[in-house]
């Protein structure tokens, strides 16, 4: 199954461009009980990690051997410098990583339950200032893939600006869009104008249900195709994913078993695996299987990227699974 048979991203010479949030993640694990007001709960570890959908996806792409440029914003503070150093160490291009003097670096306190589920406390900070003015269209014109990560929590891009950004498709890039749960309920109001410009849309099941009002993955995928996207890949957690295009019936791609320690960043890892395979010319069904493997790798370690293997290690995981 290949929804992009007429578009081979390898024909483009520049790096993949990832646009989205970067966040300093303070992760506490395991949270066995939620403390009452004025009380304390003990955990085994608290660590500082780089996070945010943009940073996570770019990091996983770099780990999988894909050249990538990140367009994002931090504050002009110590957390911002931590993120800059950490992301640069991973080989991510940071020419598009701007400092914002008027806001602190976005930060999330992630409280991880013993089974890997998470609770988040978040300050949006500098991510609120990311806008079209930060986008280097010279990079976009050369990019094989342009991926927007974390839409619906990027106030400077959500809505009409997102549709303007999605015109990267008209410049020859494969366009990809991933989102975050929107507590304000503005789903189609914010995303609808951009969807006709999106080749590949990557919601999870709860997000797809909220967007469409459809309960089954297949029905939700069909509704999103009708909204204009070329292909929908709905993330189903441990069950894998559903791939839906206009070319044929939906395909459910099973997941990989994993001992879940922390699910932080699993959706971003999935997106990176999918894009890394498409960047190498794989068809969409095969890319979805590899994406499931990368998502499974992610949940085995604390933080959003520590568990992700190299491209060769991920291929070995696929081979071992048969």
GROMACS .gro file of C-alpha atoms in nm:
model
  322
    1UNK     CA    1   0.000   0.000   0.000
    2UNK     CA    2   0.160   0.326  -0.108
    3UNK     CA    3  -0.043   0.647  -0.114
    4UNK     CA    4   0.259   0.837  -0.244
    5UNK     CA    5   0.357   0.641  -0.553
    6UNK     CA    6   0.406   0.960  -0.753
    7UNK     CA    7   0.619   1.125  -0.484
    8UNK     CA    8   0.954   0.974  -0.386
    9UNK     CA    9   1.107   1.178  -0.102
   10UNK     CA   10   1.455   1.059  -0.202
   11UNK     CA   11   1.432   1.287  -0.506
   12UNK     CA   12   1.474   1.589  -0.275
   13UNK     CA   13   1.820   1.690  -0.158
   14UNK     CA   14   1.767   1.863   0.175
   15UNK     CA   15   1.706   1.722   0.523
   16UNK     CA   16   1.365   1.640   0.661
   17UNK     CA   17   1.218   1.948   0.830
   18UNK     CA   18   1.041   1.897   1.162
   19UNK     CA   19   0.837   2.187   1.301
   20UNK     CA   20   0.691   2.178   1.649
   21UNK     CA   21   0.728   2.202   2.022
   22UNK     CA   22   1.039   2.148   2.231
   23UNK     CA   23   0.995   2.088   2.601
   24UNK     CA   24   1.211   2.020   2.904
   25UNK     CA   25   1.055   1.706   3.054
   26UNK     CA   26   1.093   1.645   3.427
   27UNK     CA   27   0.991   1.280   3.466
   28UNK     CA   28   0.905   1.124   3.804
   29UNK     CA   29   0.874   0.743   3.817
   30UNK     CA   30   0.694   0.544   3.945
   31UNK     CA   31   0.408   0.740   4.098
   32UNK     CA   32   0.237   0.482   4.316
   33UNK     CA   33  -0.005   0.723   4.483
   34UNK     CA   34  -0.116   1.082   4.428
   35UNK     CA   35  -0.034   1.279   4.745
   36UNK     CA   36  -0.300   1.472   4.933
   37UNK     CA   37  -0.254   1.850   4.964
   38UNK     CA   38   0.045   1.927   5.186
   39UNK     CA   39   0.173   1.568   5.165
   40UNK     CA   40   0.460   1.405   4.979
   41UNK     CA   41   0.481   1.098   4.755
   42UNK     CA   42   0.811   0.918   4.706
   43UNK     CA   43   0.928   0.793   4.366
   44UNK     CA   44   1.237   0.597   4.266
   45UNK     CA   45   1.375   0.854   4.022
   46UNK     CA   46   1.330   1.204   3.884
   47UNK     CA   47   1.513   1.290   3.561
   48UNK     CA   48   1.543   1.583   3.321
   49UNK     CA   49   1.499   1.496   2.953
   50UNK     CA   50   1.444   1.673   2.625
   51UNK     CA   51   1.086   1.641   2.507
   52UNK     CA   52   0.811   1.804   2.309
   53UNK     CA   53   0.662   1.656   1.994
   54UNK     CA   54   0.895   1.844   1.761
   55UNK     CA   55   1.209   1.764   1.956
   56UNK     CA   56   1.108   1.402   2.015
   57UNK     CA   57   1.031   1.334   1.651
   58UNK     CA   58   1.348   1.505   1.529
   59UNK     CA   59   1.555   1.311   1.783
   60UNK     CA   60   1.408   0.978   1.678
   61UNK     CA   61   1.461   1.060   1.310
   62UNK     CA   62   1.826   1.141   1.377
   63UNK     CA   63   1.864   0.819   1.576
   64UNK     CA   64   1.722   0.631   1.274
   65UNK     CA   65   1.984   0.785   1.047
   66UNK     CA   66   1.769   1.052   0.880
   67UNK     CA   67   1.912   1.404   0.834
   68UNK     CA   68   1.675   1.646   1.004
   69UNK     CA   69   1.637   2.019   1.075
   70UNK     CA   70   1.425   2.136   1.367
   71UNK     CA   71   1.222   2.458   1.364
   72UNK     CA   72   1.113   2.543   1.719
   73UNK     CA   73   1.143   2.795   2.005
   74UNK     CA   74   1.294   2.785   2.354
   75UNK     CA   75   1.326   3.049   2.619
   76UNK     CA   76   1.654   3.232   2.676
   77UNK     CA   77   1.714   3.037   2.995
   78UNK     CA   78   1.900   2.740   3.140
   79UNK     CA   79   1.635   2.488   3.032
   80UNK     CA   80   1.658   2.625   2.677
   81UNK     CA   81   2.035   2.582   2.678
   82UNK     CA   82   1.994   2.227   2.808
   83UNK     CA   83   1.762   2.149   2.516
   84UNK     CA   84   1.993   2.314   2.261
   85UNK     CA   85   2.292   2.114   2.381
   86UNK     CA   86   2.101   1.787   2.405
   87UNK     CA   87   1.937   1.816   2.064
   88UNK     CA   88   2.262   1.925   1.900
   89UNK     CA   89   2.445   1.630   2.054
   90UNK     CA   90   2.202   1.402   1.871
   91UNK     CA   91   2.298   1.544   1.533
   92UNK     CA   92   1.985   1.752   1.473
   93UNK     CA   93   2.022   2.069   1.266
   94UNK     CA   94   1.935   2.364   1.490
   95UNK     CA   95   1.951   2.663   1.255
   96UNK     CA   96   1.575   2.698   1.305
   97UNK     CA   97   1.580   2.676   1.686
   98UNK     CA   98   1.505   3.030   1.807
   99UNK     CA   99   1.538   3.185   2.154
  100UNK     CA  100   1.245   3.380   2.295
  101UNK     CA  101   1.338   3.653   2.542
  102UNK     CA  102   0.985   3.713   2.666
  103UNK     CA  103   0.892   3.359   2.772
  104UNK     CA  104   1.052   3.068   2.951
  105UNK     CA  105   1.129   2.735   2.792
  106UNK     CA  106   0.826   2.508   2.782
  107UNK     CA  107   0.837   2.254   3.064
  108UNK     CA  108   0.635   1.945   3.153
  109UNK     CA  109   0.624   1.757   3.479
  110UNK     CA  110   0.545   1.398   3.380
  111UNK     CA  111   0.421   1.168   3.656
  112UNK     CA  112   0.458   0.809   3.540
  113UNK     CA  113   0.244   0.534   3.693
  114UNK     CA  114   0.398   0.190   3.758
  115UNK     CA  115   0.230   0.055   3.441
  116UNK     CA  116   0.380   0.331   3.223
  117UNK     CA  117   0.074   0.556   3.200
  118UNK     CA  118   0.143   0.927   3.250
  119UNK     CA  119  -0.008   1.239   3.404
  120UNK     CA  120   0.118   1.576   3.281
  121UNK     CA  121   0.154   1.925   3.429
  122UNK     CA  122   0.258   2.163   3.153
  123UNK     CA  123   0.368   2.525   3.103
  124UNK     CA  124   0.348   2.616   2.732
  125UNK     CA  125   0.611   2.892   2.754
  126UNK     CA  126   0.806   2.976   2.439
  127UNK     CA  127   0.614   2.724   2.226
  128UNK     CA  128   0.329   2.977   2.220
  129UNK     CA  129   0.555   3.211   2.019
  130UNK     CA  130   0.641   2.972   1.735
  131UNK     CA  131   0.493   3.121   1.416
  132UNK     CA  132   0.520   3.127   1.038
  133UNK     CA  133   0.784   3.398   1.072
  134UNK     CA  134   1.017   3.130   1.214
  135UNK     CA  135   0.989   2.907   0.908
  136UNK     CA  136   1.286   2.902   0.669
  137UNK     CA  137   1.117   2.847   0.333
  138UNK     CA  138   1.454   2.777   0.175
  139UNK     CA  139   1.470   2.463   0.389
  140UNK     CA  140   1.112   2.376   0.297
  141UNK     CA  141   1.183   2.405  -0.076
  142UNK     CA  142   1.461   2.145  -0.049
  143UNK     CA  143   1.298   1.918   0.209
  144UNK     CA  144   1.187   1.566   0.112
  145UNK     CA  145   0.943   1.563   0.406
  146UNK     CA  146   0.794   1.844   0.615
  147UNK     CA  147   0.646   1.722   0.942
  148UNK     CA  148   0.443   1.934   1.185
  149UNK     CA  149   0.447   1.781   1.533
  150UNK     CA  150   0.217   1.883   1.815
  151UNK     CA  151  -0.048   2.083   1.633
  152UNK     CA  152  -0.334   2.207   1.854
  153UNK     CA  153  -0.093   2.322   2.126
  154UNK     CA  154   0.100   2.564   1.902
  155UNK     CA  155  -0.107   2.884   1.927
  156UNK     CA  156   0.105   3.073   1.674
  157UNK     CA  157   0.052   2.806   1.408
  158UNK     CA  158  -0.286   2.649   1.478
  159UNK     CA  159  -0.572   2.745   1.247
  160UNK     CA  160  -0.510   2.950   0.932
  161UNK     CA  161  -0.128   2.960   0.973
  162UNK     CA  162  -0.122   2.578   0.973
  163UNK     CA  163  -0.291   2.577   0.633
  164UNK     CA  164  -0.029   2.827   0.507
  165UNK     CA  165   0.247   2.603   0.638
  166UNK     CA  166   0.093   2.296   0.477
  167UNK     CA  167   0.146   2.455   0.136
  168UNK     CA  168   0.487   2.291   0.157
  169UNK     CA  169   0.304   2.020  -0.037
  170UNK     CA  170   0.277   2.260  -0.330
  171UNK     CA  171   0.656   2.303  -0.314
  172UNK     CA  172   0.708   1.930  -0.361
  173UNK     CA  173   0.751   1.798  -0.008
  174UNK     CA  174   0.567   1.506   0.145
  175UNK     CA  175   0.367   1.673   0.422
  176UNK     CA  176   0.294   1.503   0.752
  177UNK     CA  177   0.088   1.620   1.049
  178UNK     CA  178   0.070   1.491   1.406
  179UNK     CA  179  -0.142   1.644   1.680
  180UNK     CA  180  -0.191   1.658   2.056
  181UNK     CA  181  -0.518   1.622   2.244
  182UNK     CA  182  -0.709   1.952   2.245
  183UNK     CA  183  -0.886   2.018   2.576
  184UNK     CA  184  -1.061   2.320   2.424
  185UNK     CA  185  -1.253   2.112   2.169
  186UNK     CA  186  -1.154   2.322   1.865
  187UNK     CA  187  -1.063   2.014   1.662
  188UNK     CA  188  -1.185   2.072   1.306
  189UNK     CA  189  -1.198   2.448   1.353
  190UNK     CA  190  -0.819   2.449   1.389
  191UNK     CA  191  -0.726   2.159   1.162
  192UNK     CA  192  -0.989   2.157   0.887
  193UNK     CA  193  -0.832   2.425   0.663
  194UNK     CA  194  -0.495   2.245   0.663
  195UNK     CA  195  -0.609   1.888   0.598
  196UNK     CA  196  -0.641   1.916   0.216
  197UNK     CA  197  -0.269   2.004   0.208
  198UNK     CA  198  -0.163   1.704   0.420
  199UNK     CA  199  -0.034   1.384   0.262
  200UNK     CA  200  -0.010   1.192   0.588
  201UNK     CA  201  -0.217   1.249   0.905
  202UNK     CA  202  -0.119   1.067   1.225
  203UNK     CA  203  -0.377   1.097   1.505
  204UNK     CA  204  -0.423   0.843   1.778
  205UNK     CA  205  -0.762   0.675   1.812
  206UNK     CA  206  -0.901   0.911   2.078
  207UNK     CA  207  -0.800   1.212   1.869
  208UNK     CA  208  -0.948   1.064   1.552
  209UNK     CA  209  -1.273   0.996   1.737
  210UNK     CA  210  -1.288   1.351   1.871
  211UNK     CA  211  -1.216   1.496   1.527
  212UNK     CA  212  -1.477   1.295   1.341
  213UNK     CA  213  -1.740   1.178   1.590
  214UNK     CA  214  -1.680   0.823   1.458
  215UNK     CA  215  -1.602   0.549   1.707
  216UNK     CA  216  -1.429   0.285   1.493
  217UNK     CA  217  -1.083   0.349   1.345
  218UNK     CA  218  -1.204   0.260   0.995
  219UNK     CA  219  -1.498   0.502   1.003
  220UNK     CA  220  -1.282   0.778   1.151
  221UNK     CA  221  -1.019   0.721   0.884
  222UNK     CA  222  -1.278   0.741   0.610
  223UNK     CA  223  -1.413   1.070   0.748
  224UNK     CA  224  -1.060   1.216   0.758
  225UNK     CA  225  -0.995   1.111   0.399
  226UNK     CA  226  -1.315   1.294   0.306
  227UNK     CA  227  -1.172   1.602   0.480
  228UNK     CA  228  -0.888   1.604   0.229
  229UNK     CA  229  -0.586   1.413   0.359
  230UNK     CA  230  -0.420   1.161   0.127
  231UNK     CA  231  -0.360   0.895   0.392
  232UNK     CA  232  -0.448   0.845   0.757
  233UNK     CA  233  -0.247   0.632   0.998
  234UNK     CA  234  -0.436   0.598   1.328
  235UNK     CA  235  -0.219   0.498   1.623
  236UNK     CA  236  -0.377   0.221   1.833
  237UNK     CA  237  -0.118   0.189   2.110
  238UNK     CA  238  -0.010  -0.168   2.184
  239UNK     CA  239  -0.254  -0.293   1.918
  240UNK     CA  240  -0.051  -0.126   1.642
  241UNK     CA  241  -0.208   0.107   1.389
  242UNK     CA  242  -0.468   0.133   1.115
  243UNK     CA  243  -0.365   0.256   0.770
  244UNK     CA  244  -0.637   0.408   0.553
  245UNK     CA  245  -0.605   0.549   0.200
  246UNK     CA  246  -0.841   0.597  -0.091
  247UNK     CA  247  -0.654   0.324  -0.277
  248UNK     CA  248  -0.818   0.032  -0.101
  249UNK     CA  249  -0.958  -0.114   0.222
  250UNK     CA  250  -0.811  -0.021   0.560
  251UNK     CA  251  -0.515  -0.224   0.683
  252UNK     CA  252  -0.456  -0.300   1.052
  253UNK     CA  253  -0.085  -0.344   1.124
  254UNK     CA  254  -0.026  -0.527   1.454
  255UNK     CA  255   0.202  -0.386   1.722
  256UNK     CA  256   0.505  -0.539   1.891
  257UNK     CA  257   0.506  -0.672   2.249
  258UNK     CA  258   0.699  -0.447   2.487
  259UNK     CA  259   0.756  -0.422   2.860
  260UNK     CA  260   0.618  -0.071   2.908
  261UNK     CA  261   0.812   0.147   3.151
  262UNK     CA  262   0.720   0.494   3.023
  263UNK     CA  263   0.492   0.576   2.729
  264UNK     CA  264   0.621   0.936   2.702
  265UNK     CA  265   0.693   1.016   2.337
  266UNK     CA  266   0.569   0.685   2.197
  267UNK     CA  267   0.347   0.858   1.941
  268UNK     CA  268   0.635   1.081   1.831
  269UNK     CA  269   0.863   0.777   1.800
  270UNK     CA  270   0.596   0.607   1.589
  271UNK     CA  271   0.580   0.911   1.359
  272UNK     CA  272   0.957   0.917   1.323
  273UNK     CA  273   0.969   0.547   1.235
  274UNK     CA  274   0.702   0.593   0.972
  275UNK     CA  275   0.877   0.893   0.817
  276UNK     CA  276   1.220   0.728   0.830
  277UNK     CA  277   1.088   0.432   0.632
  278UNK     CA  278   0.907   0.651   0.379
  279UNK     CA  279   1.224   0.860   0.342
  280UNK     CA  280   1.400   0.540   0.241
  281UNK     CA  281   1.134   0.462  -0.019
  282UNK     CA  282   0.935   0.197   0.169
  283UNK     CA  283   0.565   0.159   0.094
  284UNK     CA  284   0.317   0.278   0.354
  285UNK     CA  285   0.220  -0.064   0.490
  286UNK     CA  286   0.583  -0.167   0.549
  287UNK     CA  287   0.658   0.175   0.696
  288UNK     CA  288   0.369   0.134   0.941
  289UNK     CA  289   0.512  -0.195   1.066
  290UNK     CA  290   0.850  -0.034   1.128
  291UNK     CA  291   0.675   0.259   1.300
  292UNK     CA  292   0.509   0.014   1.539
  293UNK     CA  293   0.850  -0.131   1.622
  294UNK     CA  294   0.998   0.213   1.698
  295UNK     CA  295   0.699   0.300   1.915
  296UNK     CA  296   0.746  -0.025   2.108
  297UNK     CA  297   1.115   0.051   2.157
  298UNK     CA  298   1.029   0.391   2.300
  299UNK     CA  299   0.813   0.268   2.589
  300UNK     CA  300   1.086   0.042   2.731
  301UNK     CA  301   1.290   0.330   2.878
  302UNK     CA  302   1.229   0.647   3.076
  303UNK     CA  303   1.205   0.961   2.863
  304UNK     CA  304   1.091   1.003   2.507
  305UNK     CA  305   1.396   0.884   2.314
  306UNK     CA  306   1.632   0.673   2.528
  307UNK     CA  307   1.485   0.340   2.420
  308UNK     CA  308   1.491   0.401   2.044
  309UNK     CA  309   1.737   0.193   1.846
  310UNK     CA  310   1.937   0.272   1.536
  311UNK     CA  311   1.802   0.193   1.192
  312UNK     CA  312   2.004  -0.132   1.186
  313UNK     CA  313   1.885  -0.234   1.532
  314UNK     CA  314   1.525  -0.167   1.433
  315UNK     CA  315   1.560  -0.377   1.118
  316UNK     CA  316   1.700  -0.657   1.332
  317UNK     CA  317   1.391  -0.628   1.555
  318UNK     CA  318   1.168  -0.668   1.248
  319UNK     CA  319   1.367  -0.967   1.127
  320UNK     CA  320   1.349  -1.134   1.468
  321UNK     CA  321   0.972  -1.091   1.475
  322UNK     CA  322   0.941  -1.262   1.137
   0.00000   0.00000   0.00000
